[in-house]
XYZ file of C-alpha atoms in Angstrom:
563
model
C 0.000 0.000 0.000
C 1.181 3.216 -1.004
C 0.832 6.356 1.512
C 0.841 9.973 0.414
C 3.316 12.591 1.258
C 0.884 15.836 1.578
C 2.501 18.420 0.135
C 1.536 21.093 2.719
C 2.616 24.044 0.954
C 4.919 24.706 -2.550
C 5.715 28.814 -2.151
C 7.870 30.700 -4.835
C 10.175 33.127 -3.194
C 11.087 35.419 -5.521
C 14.436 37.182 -4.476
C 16.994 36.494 -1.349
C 15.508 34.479 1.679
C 15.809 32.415 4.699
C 17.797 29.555 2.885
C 19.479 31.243 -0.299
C 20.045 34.747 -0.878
C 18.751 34.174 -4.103
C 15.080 33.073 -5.720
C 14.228 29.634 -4.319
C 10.824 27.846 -3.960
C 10.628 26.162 -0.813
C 8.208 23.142 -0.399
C 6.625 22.919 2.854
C 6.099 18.435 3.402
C 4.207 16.206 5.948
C 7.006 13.382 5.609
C 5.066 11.223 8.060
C 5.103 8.186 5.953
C 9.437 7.969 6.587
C 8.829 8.949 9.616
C 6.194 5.768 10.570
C 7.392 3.751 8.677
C 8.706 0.772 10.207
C 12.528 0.640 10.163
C 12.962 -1.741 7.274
C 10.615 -0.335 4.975
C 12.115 3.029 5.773
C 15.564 1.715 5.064
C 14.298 0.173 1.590
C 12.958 3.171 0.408
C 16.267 4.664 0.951
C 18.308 2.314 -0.954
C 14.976 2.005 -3.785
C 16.107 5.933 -4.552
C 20.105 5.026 -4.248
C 20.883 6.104 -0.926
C 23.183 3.672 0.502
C 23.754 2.797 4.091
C 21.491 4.175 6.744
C 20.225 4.466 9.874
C 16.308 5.124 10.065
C 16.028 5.082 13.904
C 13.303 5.045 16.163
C 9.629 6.141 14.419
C 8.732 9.070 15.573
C 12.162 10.101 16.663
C 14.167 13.188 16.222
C 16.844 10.689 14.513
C 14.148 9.306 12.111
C 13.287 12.884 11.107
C 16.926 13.538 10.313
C 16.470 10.294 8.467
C 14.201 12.206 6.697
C 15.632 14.809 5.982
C 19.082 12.918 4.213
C 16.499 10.748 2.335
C 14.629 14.223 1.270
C 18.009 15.916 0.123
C 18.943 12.634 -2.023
C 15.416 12.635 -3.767
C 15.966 16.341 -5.017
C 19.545 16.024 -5.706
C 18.516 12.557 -7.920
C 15.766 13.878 -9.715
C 18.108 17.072 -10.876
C 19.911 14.998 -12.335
C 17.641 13.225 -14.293
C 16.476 16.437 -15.818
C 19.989 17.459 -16.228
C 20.520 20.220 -13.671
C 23.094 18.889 -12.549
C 24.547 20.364 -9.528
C 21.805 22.018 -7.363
C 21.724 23.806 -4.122
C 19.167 22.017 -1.824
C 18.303 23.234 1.789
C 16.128 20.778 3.791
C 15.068 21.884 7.347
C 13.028 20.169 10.086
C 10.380 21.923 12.112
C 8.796 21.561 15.304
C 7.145 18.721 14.137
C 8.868 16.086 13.698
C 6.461 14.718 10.284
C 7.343 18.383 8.833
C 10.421 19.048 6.902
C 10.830 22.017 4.519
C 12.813 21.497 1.962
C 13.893 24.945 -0.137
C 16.120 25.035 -3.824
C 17.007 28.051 -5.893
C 15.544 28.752 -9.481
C 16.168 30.413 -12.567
C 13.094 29.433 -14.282
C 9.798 29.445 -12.882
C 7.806 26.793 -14.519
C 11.210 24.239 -14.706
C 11.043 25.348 -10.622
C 7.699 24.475 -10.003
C 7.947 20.954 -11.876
C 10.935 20.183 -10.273
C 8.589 20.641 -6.877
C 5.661 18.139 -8.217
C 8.724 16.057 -9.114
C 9.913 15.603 -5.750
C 6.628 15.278 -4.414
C 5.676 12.483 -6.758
C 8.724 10.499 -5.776
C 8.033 11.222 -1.823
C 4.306 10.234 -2.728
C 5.847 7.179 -3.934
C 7.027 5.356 -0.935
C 6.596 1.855 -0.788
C 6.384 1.270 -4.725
C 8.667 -0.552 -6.386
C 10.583 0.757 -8.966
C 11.733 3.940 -7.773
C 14.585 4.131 -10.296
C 12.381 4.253 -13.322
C 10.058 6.967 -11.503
C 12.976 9.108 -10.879
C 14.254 8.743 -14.679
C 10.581 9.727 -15.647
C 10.042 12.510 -13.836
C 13.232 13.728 -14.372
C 12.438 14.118 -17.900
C 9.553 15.345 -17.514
C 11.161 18.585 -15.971
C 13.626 18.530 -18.389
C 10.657 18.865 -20.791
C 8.779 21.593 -19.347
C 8.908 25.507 -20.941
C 11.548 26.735 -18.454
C 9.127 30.221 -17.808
C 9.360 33.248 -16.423
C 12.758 34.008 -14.828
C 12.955 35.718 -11.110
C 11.408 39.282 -10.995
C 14.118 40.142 -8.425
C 14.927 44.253 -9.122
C 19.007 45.067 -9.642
C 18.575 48.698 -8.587
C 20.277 51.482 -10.262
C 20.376 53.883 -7.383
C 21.112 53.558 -3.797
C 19.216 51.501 -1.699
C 18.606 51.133 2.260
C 17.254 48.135 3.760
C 16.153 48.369 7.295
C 15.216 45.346 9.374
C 14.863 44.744 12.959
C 11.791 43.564 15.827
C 11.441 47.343 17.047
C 12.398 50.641 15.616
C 12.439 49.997 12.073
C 9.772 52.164 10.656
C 11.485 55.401 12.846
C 15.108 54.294 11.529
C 14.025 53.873 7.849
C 12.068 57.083 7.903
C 14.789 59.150 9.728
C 17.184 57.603 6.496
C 14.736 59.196 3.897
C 14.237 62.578 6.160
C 18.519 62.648 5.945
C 18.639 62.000 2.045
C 16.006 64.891 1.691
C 17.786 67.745 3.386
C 21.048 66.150 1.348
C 19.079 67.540 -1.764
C 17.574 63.843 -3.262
C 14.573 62.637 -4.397
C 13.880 59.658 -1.512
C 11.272 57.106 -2.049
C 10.407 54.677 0.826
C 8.469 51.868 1.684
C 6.981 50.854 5.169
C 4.479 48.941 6.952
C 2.223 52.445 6.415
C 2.755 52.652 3.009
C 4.938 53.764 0.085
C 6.336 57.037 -0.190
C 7.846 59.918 -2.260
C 9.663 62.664 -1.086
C 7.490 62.717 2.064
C 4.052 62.501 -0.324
C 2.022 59.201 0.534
C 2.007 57.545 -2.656
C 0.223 54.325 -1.847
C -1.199 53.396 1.319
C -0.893 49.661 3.125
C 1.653 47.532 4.510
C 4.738 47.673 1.777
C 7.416 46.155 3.840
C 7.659 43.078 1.671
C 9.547 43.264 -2.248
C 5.932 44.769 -3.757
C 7.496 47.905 -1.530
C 10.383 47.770 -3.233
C 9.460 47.352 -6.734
C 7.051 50.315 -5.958
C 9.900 52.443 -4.556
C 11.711 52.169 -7.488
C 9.618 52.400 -9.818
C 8.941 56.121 -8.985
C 10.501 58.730 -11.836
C 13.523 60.389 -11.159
C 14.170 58.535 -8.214
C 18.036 59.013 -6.085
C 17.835 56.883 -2.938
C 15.613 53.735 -2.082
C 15.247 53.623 1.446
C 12.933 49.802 2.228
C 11.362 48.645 5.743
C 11.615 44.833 5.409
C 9.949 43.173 7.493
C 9.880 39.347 8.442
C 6.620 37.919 6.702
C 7.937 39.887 3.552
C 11.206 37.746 3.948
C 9.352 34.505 4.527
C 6.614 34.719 2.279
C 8.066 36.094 -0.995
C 12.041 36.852 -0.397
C 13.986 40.285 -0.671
C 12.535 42.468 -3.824
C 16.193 43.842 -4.750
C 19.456 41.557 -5.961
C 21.192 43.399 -3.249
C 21.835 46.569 -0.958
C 24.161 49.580 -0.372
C 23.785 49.882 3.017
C 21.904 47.353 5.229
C 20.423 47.883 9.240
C 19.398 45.842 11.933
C 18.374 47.842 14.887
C 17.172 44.810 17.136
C 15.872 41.298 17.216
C 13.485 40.454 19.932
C 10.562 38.156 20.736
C 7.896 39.059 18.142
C 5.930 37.081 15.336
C 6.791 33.533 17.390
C 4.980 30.751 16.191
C 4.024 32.280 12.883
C 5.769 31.006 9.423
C 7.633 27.999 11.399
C 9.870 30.969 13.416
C 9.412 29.552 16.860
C 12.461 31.178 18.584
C 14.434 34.270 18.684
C 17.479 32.931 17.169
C 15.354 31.764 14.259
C 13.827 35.096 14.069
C 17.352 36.504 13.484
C 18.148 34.270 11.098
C 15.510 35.642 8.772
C 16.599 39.251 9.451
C 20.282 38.728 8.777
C 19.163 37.836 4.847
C 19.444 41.675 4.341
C 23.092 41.624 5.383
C 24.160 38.885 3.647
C 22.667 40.626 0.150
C 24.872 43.888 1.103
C 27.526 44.836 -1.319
C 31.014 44.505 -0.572
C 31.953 47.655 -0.963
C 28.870 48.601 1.613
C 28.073 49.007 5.340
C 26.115 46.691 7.142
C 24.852 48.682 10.149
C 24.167 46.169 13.323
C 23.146 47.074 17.025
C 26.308 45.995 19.483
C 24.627 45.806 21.829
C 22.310 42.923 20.741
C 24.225 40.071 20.245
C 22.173 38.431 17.932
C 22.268 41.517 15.501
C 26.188 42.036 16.232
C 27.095 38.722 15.081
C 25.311 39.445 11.635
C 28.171 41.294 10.747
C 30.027 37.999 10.404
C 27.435 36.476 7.368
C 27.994 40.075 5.519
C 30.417 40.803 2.189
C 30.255 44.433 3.407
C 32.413 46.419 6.256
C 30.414 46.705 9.667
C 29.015 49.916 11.048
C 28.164 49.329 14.495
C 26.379 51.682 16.670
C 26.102 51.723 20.494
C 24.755 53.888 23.272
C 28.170 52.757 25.314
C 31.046 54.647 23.162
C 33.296 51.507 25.273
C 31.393 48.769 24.217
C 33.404 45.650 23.546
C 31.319 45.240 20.026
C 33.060 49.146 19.600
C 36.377 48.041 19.931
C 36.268 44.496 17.884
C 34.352 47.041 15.003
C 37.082 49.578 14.944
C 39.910 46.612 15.274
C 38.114 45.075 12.096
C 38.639 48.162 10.641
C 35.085 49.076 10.407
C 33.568 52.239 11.905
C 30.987 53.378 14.433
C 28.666 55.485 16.279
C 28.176 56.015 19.531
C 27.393 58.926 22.111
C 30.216 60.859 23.616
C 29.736 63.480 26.165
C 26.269 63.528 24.942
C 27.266 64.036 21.300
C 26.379 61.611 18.773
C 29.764 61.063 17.196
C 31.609 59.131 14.694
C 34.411 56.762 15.914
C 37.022 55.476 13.114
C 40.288 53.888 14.073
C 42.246 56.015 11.713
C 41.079 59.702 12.762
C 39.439 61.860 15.914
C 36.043 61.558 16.903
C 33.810 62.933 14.896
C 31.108 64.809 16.909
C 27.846 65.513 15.027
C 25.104 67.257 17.166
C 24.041 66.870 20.983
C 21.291 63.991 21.541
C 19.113 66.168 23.100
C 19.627 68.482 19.374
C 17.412 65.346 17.880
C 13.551 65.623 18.723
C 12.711 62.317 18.493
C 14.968 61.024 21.418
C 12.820 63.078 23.378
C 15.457 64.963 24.813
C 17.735 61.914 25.409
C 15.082 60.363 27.197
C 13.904 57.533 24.920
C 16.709 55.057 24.659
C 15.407 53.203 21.571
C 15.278 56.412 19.864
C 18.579 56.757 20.665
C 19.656 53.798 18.907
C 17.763 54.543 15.812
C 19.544 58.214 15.296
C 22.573 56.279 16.047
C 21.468 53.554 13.258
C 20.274 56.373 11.209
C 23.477 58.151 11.104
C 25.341 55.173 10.332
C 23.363 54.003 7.807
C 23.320 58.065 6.266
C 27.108 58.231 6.273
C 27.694 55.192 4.914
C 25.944 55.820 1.614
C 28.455 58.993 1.684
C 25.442 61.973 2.707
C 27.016 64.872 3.971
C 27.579 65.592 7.274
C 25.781 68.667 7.164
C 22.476 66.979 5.732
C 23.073 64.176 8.815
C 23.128 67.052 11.333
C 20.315 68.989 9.377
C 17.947 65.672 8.805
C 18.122 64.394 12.489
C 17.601 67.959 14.065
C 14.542 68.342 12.127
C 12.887 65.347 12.448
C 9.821 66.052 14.283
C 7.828 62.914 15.927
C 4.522 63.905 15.517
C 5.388 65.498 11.556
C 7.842 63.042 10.077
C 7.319 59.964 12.290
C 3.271 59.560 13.135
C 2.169 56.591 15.427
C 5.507 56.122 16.940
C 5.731 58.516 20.236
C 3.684 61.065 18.965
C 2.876 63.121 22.349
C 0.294 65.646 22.903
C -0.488 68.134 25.739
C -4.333 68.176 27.045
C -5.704 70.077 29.797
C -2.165 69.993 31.806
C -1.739 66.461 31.107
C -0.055 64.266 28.720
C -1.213 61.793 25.799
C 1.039 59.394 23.868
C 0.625 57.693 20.551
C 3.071 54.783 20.022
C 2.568 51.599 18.281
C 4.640 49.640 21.073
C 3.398 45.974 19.311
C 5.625 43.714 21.591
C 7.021 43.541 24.944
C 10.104 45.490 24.214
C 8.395 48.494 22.419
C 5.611 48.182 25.472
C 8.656 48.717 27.900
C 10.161 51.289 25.545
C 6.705 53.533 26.061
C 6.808 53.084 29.393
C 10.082 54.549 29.651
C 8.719 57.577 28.358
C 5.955 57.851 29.934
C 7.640 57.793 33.272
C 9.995 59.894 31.893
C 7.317 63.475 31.373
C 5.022 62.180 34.015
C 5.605 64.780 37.554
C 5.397 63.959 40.971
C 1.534 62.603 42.152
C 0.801 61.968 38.019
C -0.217 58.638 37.403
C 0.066 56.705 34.215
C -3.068 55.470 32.209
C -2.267 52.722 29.696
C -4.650 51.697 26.602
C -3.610 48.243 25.857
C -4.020 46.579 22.231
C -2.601 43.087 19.930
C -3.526 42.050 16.555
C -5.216 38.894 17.081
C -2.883 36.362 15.295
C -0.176 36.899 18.441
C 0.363 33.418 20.514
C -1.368 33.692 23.861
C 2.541 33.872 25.480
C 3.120 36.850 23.709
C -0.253 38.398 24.512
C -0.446 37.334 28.468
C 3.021 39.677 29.006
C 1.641 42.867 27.794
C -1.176 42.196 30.168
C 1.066 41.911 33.264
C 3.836 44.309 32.161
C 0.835 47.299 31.572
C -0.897 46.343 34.592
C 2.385 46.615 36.649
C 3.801 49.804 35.961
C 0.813 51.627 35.696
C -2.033 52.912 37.539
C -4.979 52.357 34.976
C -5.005 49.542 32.454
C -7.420 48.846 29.687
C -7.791 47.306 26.803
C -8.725 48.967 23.297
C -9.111 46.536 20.398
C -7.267 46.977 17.162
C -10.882 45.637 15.172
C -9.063 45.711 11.552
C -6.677 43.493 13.036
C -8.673 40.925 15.185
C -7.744 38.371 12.259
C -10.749 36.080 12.806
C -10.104 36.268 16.882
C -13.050 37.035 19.217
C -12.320 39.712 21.303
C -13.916 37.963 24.248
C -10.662 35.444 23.490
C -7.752 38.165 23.335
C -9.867 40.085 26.561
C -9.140 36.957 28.332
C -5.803 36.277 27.743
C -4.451 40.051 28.440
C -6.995 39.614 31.819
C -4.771 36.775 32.323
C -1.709 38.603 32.423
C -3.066 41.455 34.867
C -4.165 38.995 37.185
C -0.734 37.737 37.314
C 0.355 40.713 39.091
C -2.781 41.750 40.981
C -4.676 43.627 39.246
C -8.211 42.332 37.870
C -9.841 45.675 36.920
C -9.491 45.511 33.226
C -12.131 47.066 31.224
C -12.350 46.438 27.473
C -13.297 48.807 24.586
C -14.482 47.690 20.593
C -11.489 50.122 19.528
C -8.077 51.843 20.491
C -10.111 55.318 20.375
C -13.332 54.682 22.564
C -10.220 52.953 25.269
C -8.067 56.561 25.292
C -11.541 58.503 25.347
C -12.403 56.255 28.466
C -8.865 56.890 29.840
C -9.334 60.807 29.162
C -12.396 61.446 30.637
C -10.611 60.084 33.876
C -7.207 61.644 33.494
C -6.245 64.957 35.896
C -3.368 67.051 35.976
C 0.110 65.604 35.758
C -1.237 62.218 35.041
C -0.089 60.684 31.441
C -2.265 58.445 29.065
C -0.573 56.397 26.162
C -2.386 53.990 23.767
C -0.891 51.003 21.697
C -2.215 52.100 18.599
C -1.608 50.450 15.175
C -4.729 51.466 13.160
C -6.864 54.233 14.839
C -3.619 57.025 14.749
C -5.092 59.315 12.540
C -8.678 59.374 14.545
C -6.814 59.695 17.428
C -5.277 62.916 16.362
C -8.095 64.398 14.903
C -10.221 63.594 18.336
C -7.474 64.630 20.655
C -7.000 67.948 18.724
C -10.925 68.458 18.513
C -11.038 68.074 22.276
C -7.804 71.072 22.203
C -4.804 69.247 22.732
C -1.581 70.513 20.821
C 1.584 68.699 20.183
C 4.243 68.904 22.308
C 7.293 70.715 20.219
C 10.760 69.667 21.157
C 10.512 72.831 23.865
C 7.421 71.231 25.430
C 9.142 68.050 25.805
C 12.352 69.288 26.880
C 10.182 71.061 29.671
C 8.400 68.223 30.630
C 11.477 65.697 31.241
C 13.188 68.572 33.041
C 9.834 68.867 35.772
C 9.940 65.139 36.136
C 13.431 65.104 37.480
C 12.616 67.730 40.209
């Protein structure tokens, strides 16, 4: 009896990815008849495709599934042949599970590529037949046979491009690139999770931080610098939209998108970002955080010199940069400043010059002028336009939804999309930053619905313990099928954790922060996760006569709190 590999999923990438930095597809496989098979049929099948001696192990087993996995390889590498490929790069992964594998090879043709993937599946399909041999000859030639198609739409870009990656801070960083290139004189197109833009004109709007951003980017007349968000679905779902990069950055890698796309852990999760690095040209800069190891050690996977930036001017990652012969930024007696083995410090403006630390009080926002710098300098910008972009860039103006802060009846309101548990912690750092003695802080919690419940239950605890008033304000648009009852739970969950049970919920982000407003007094501050309700938000806050804080307002506000 024959039993059928299910092909779970066959998915063109079409430009660098996790396993090549190149087009691949990558065939997604339930492999659970090798891996239940008893031992002896498991070996046949093995030596039925030409695989000689080996081991099947245990069923069920993490040594059958590497089984597998050898097995898996053989089949692709066999059938290549056949169709005279030849030599081919094959990738073959396990997940979780130990019945999934995915197995991942590059192309140059589409519709050769996609035959090639019924090909394997056939012969995978096939175990327990006989004749193996003559299947793998006819399939084989039956790819060999098939109209090679399209070739990879992967864009070779004829101006500079920026690719930004990272769990938090990416959308400031790659924004506070294009704001740089701007004041340098150029025409700056950029793509983000908001949309695609053109010299600070929305051009489309939507989440563009996969390759459509890119191709859209470019694709704008008269164009002079590409700056791209890429995010990690983009990566994992379609691949990198450009052959390569000028200047790549990763400003972080934390928990974030776990259990989506078979990225389970951290480490995998940096893994994906680092494909931007490795697509960098030589004679780039890839521009990594030192202080996050993960992101540091992408520097080692890159063709290009590292750029490392650093809050700590004597960070070891500092040192081992400079003794590489690399370059980096840091902050030196409060001066964001240049550091290069072969000349003096470089000092470019105070930190508290750039609005959108919020006068030196928003670490993160630190790190992204410090990645923004970087990344600015190393596609050659003048220093003037570095100093001129960063002291101009305005949150509320140039950077909406990400620590936009407002003044209302002598207390303060915060905008920030703060998605995870690191950009949660992040607001909260501000908000305890402007908030006076006797203010308390009022927090509007939010999650897309497609978040694991252990990413969810944190925010829960971590709002309910550093503030005074928690609640929770539904991102509706991005429920994702959820009930709301179901993500309610789950954040109530978290709150309880740490004592605190009164957690009311509201449809949407707005109707929370109205709820939180009509209780808020004098000195107290009120911040809401917000992802899709920014722009009502400032329209109702302004309507109700709050004004943005201007870098004076802030400056005033951090300077009360420390008194």
């Amino acid at each position: 009896m024959i039993v059928a590999t299910s092909l779970v999923e066959l998915r063109v990438l079409d430009g660098a990815n996790l396993y090549f930095s190149r087009a691949a597809v990558k065939l997604t496989l339930d492999v659970s008849s090798l891996v239940d098979a008893p031992a002896p049929a498991a070996k046949a099948y093995a030596q039925a495709i030409g695989l000689g001696a080996t081991r099947p192990g245990r069923i069920g087993s993490g040594f059958r599934q590497r089984f597998a996995i050898r097995v898996t390889g053989h089949v692709v590498r066999r059938i290549a042949r056949e169709a005279g490929i030849g030599r081919i790069g094959v990738r073959v992964r396990p997940e979780n599970d130990v019945r999934r594998l995915v197995v991942a090879f590059p192309w140059a043709h589409e519709a050769r590529a996609r035959a090639l993937g019924a090909a394997i599946v056939e012969v995978l399909d096939a175990f327990g037949a006989e004749d193996l041999s003559d299947l793998i000859a006819a399939v084989g030639e039956r790819v060999r046979d098939e109209p090679p198609g399209n070739p990879p739409p992967t864009l070779r870009p004829k101006v500079p491009v920026v690719a930004v990656t990272g769990t938090n801070g990416k959308t400031t960083t790659s924004r506070m690139i294009a704001h740089i290139g701007r004041a340098a004189g150029l025409h700056v197109g950029w793509s983000s999770t908001d949309g695609v833009y053109f010299d600070g004109e929305l051009v489309k709007y939507g989440d563009f931080s996969g390759p459509s951003g890119a191709g859209q980017v470019l694709s704008q007349p008269g164009i002079q610098l590409a700056v791209t968000e890429t995010a990690r679905g983009g990566i994992l779902r379609r691949g990198i939209g450009v052959a390569y990069n000028d200047v790549s950055v990763v400003t972080n890698v934390t928990a974030d998108h776990l259990g989506l796309g078979g990225i389970d852990t951290v480490d995998q999760l940096a893994e994906v970002k680092a494909v931007i690095t490795q697509i960098t040209r030589p004679r780039g800069w890839c521009v990594v955080n030192g202080d996050d190891p993960r992101t540091f050690a992408m520097r080692l996977g890159s063709p290009a010199k590292c750029w490392v930036f650093s809050r700590d001017p004597d960070s070891p990652s500092i040192r081992t940069v400079l003794d590489e012969g690399g370059r980096a930024t840091t902050v030196l007696d409060g001066f964001v400043t240049v550091l290069d083995q072969s000349r003096d410090p470089e000092p470019l403006l105070k930190v508290v010059d750039v609005p959108m630390t919020l006068s030196g009080l928003s670490h993160y926002n630190v790190e992204n002028t410090l990645a923004a710098a970087s990344a600015a300098l190393g596609l050659g910008l003048p220093r003037a336009a570095v100093i001129e972009g960063l002291s101009t860039f305005a949150p509320n103006e140039n950077n909406p939804g990400r620590m936009n802060m407002y003044s209302l009846r002598d207390f303060t309101v915060v905008i920030d999309l703060a998605h995870n548990e690191a950009g949660l912690e992040a607001l909260l750092e501000i908000m305890n930053g402007v908030r006076p003695e006797g203010g308390r802080l009022m927090l509007a919690l939010g999650s897309p619905g497609d978040r694991a419940d252990d990413m969810v239950a944190p925010l829960g605890a971590i709002g309910a313990r550093a503030t005074d008033r928690v609640a929770i304000g539904h991102k509706s648009d991005y429920l994702r099928g959820r009930p709301p009852a179901e993500l309610e739970a789950v954040f109530r969950e978290g709150a309880a954790s740490v004592g605190v049970d009164d957690v009311p919920a509201y449809p949407t982000e707005l109707e929370a922060a109205q709820a939180l407003v009509a209780e808020a007094k004098a000195g107290d501050v009120v911040a809401v996760m917000s992802l899709q309700d920014r722009a009502s938000l400032d329209a109702w806050l302004r309507s109700e006569g709050a004004t943005v804080d201007t870098p004076e307002t802030l400056k005033a506000k951090v300077e009360r709190a420390q008194h």
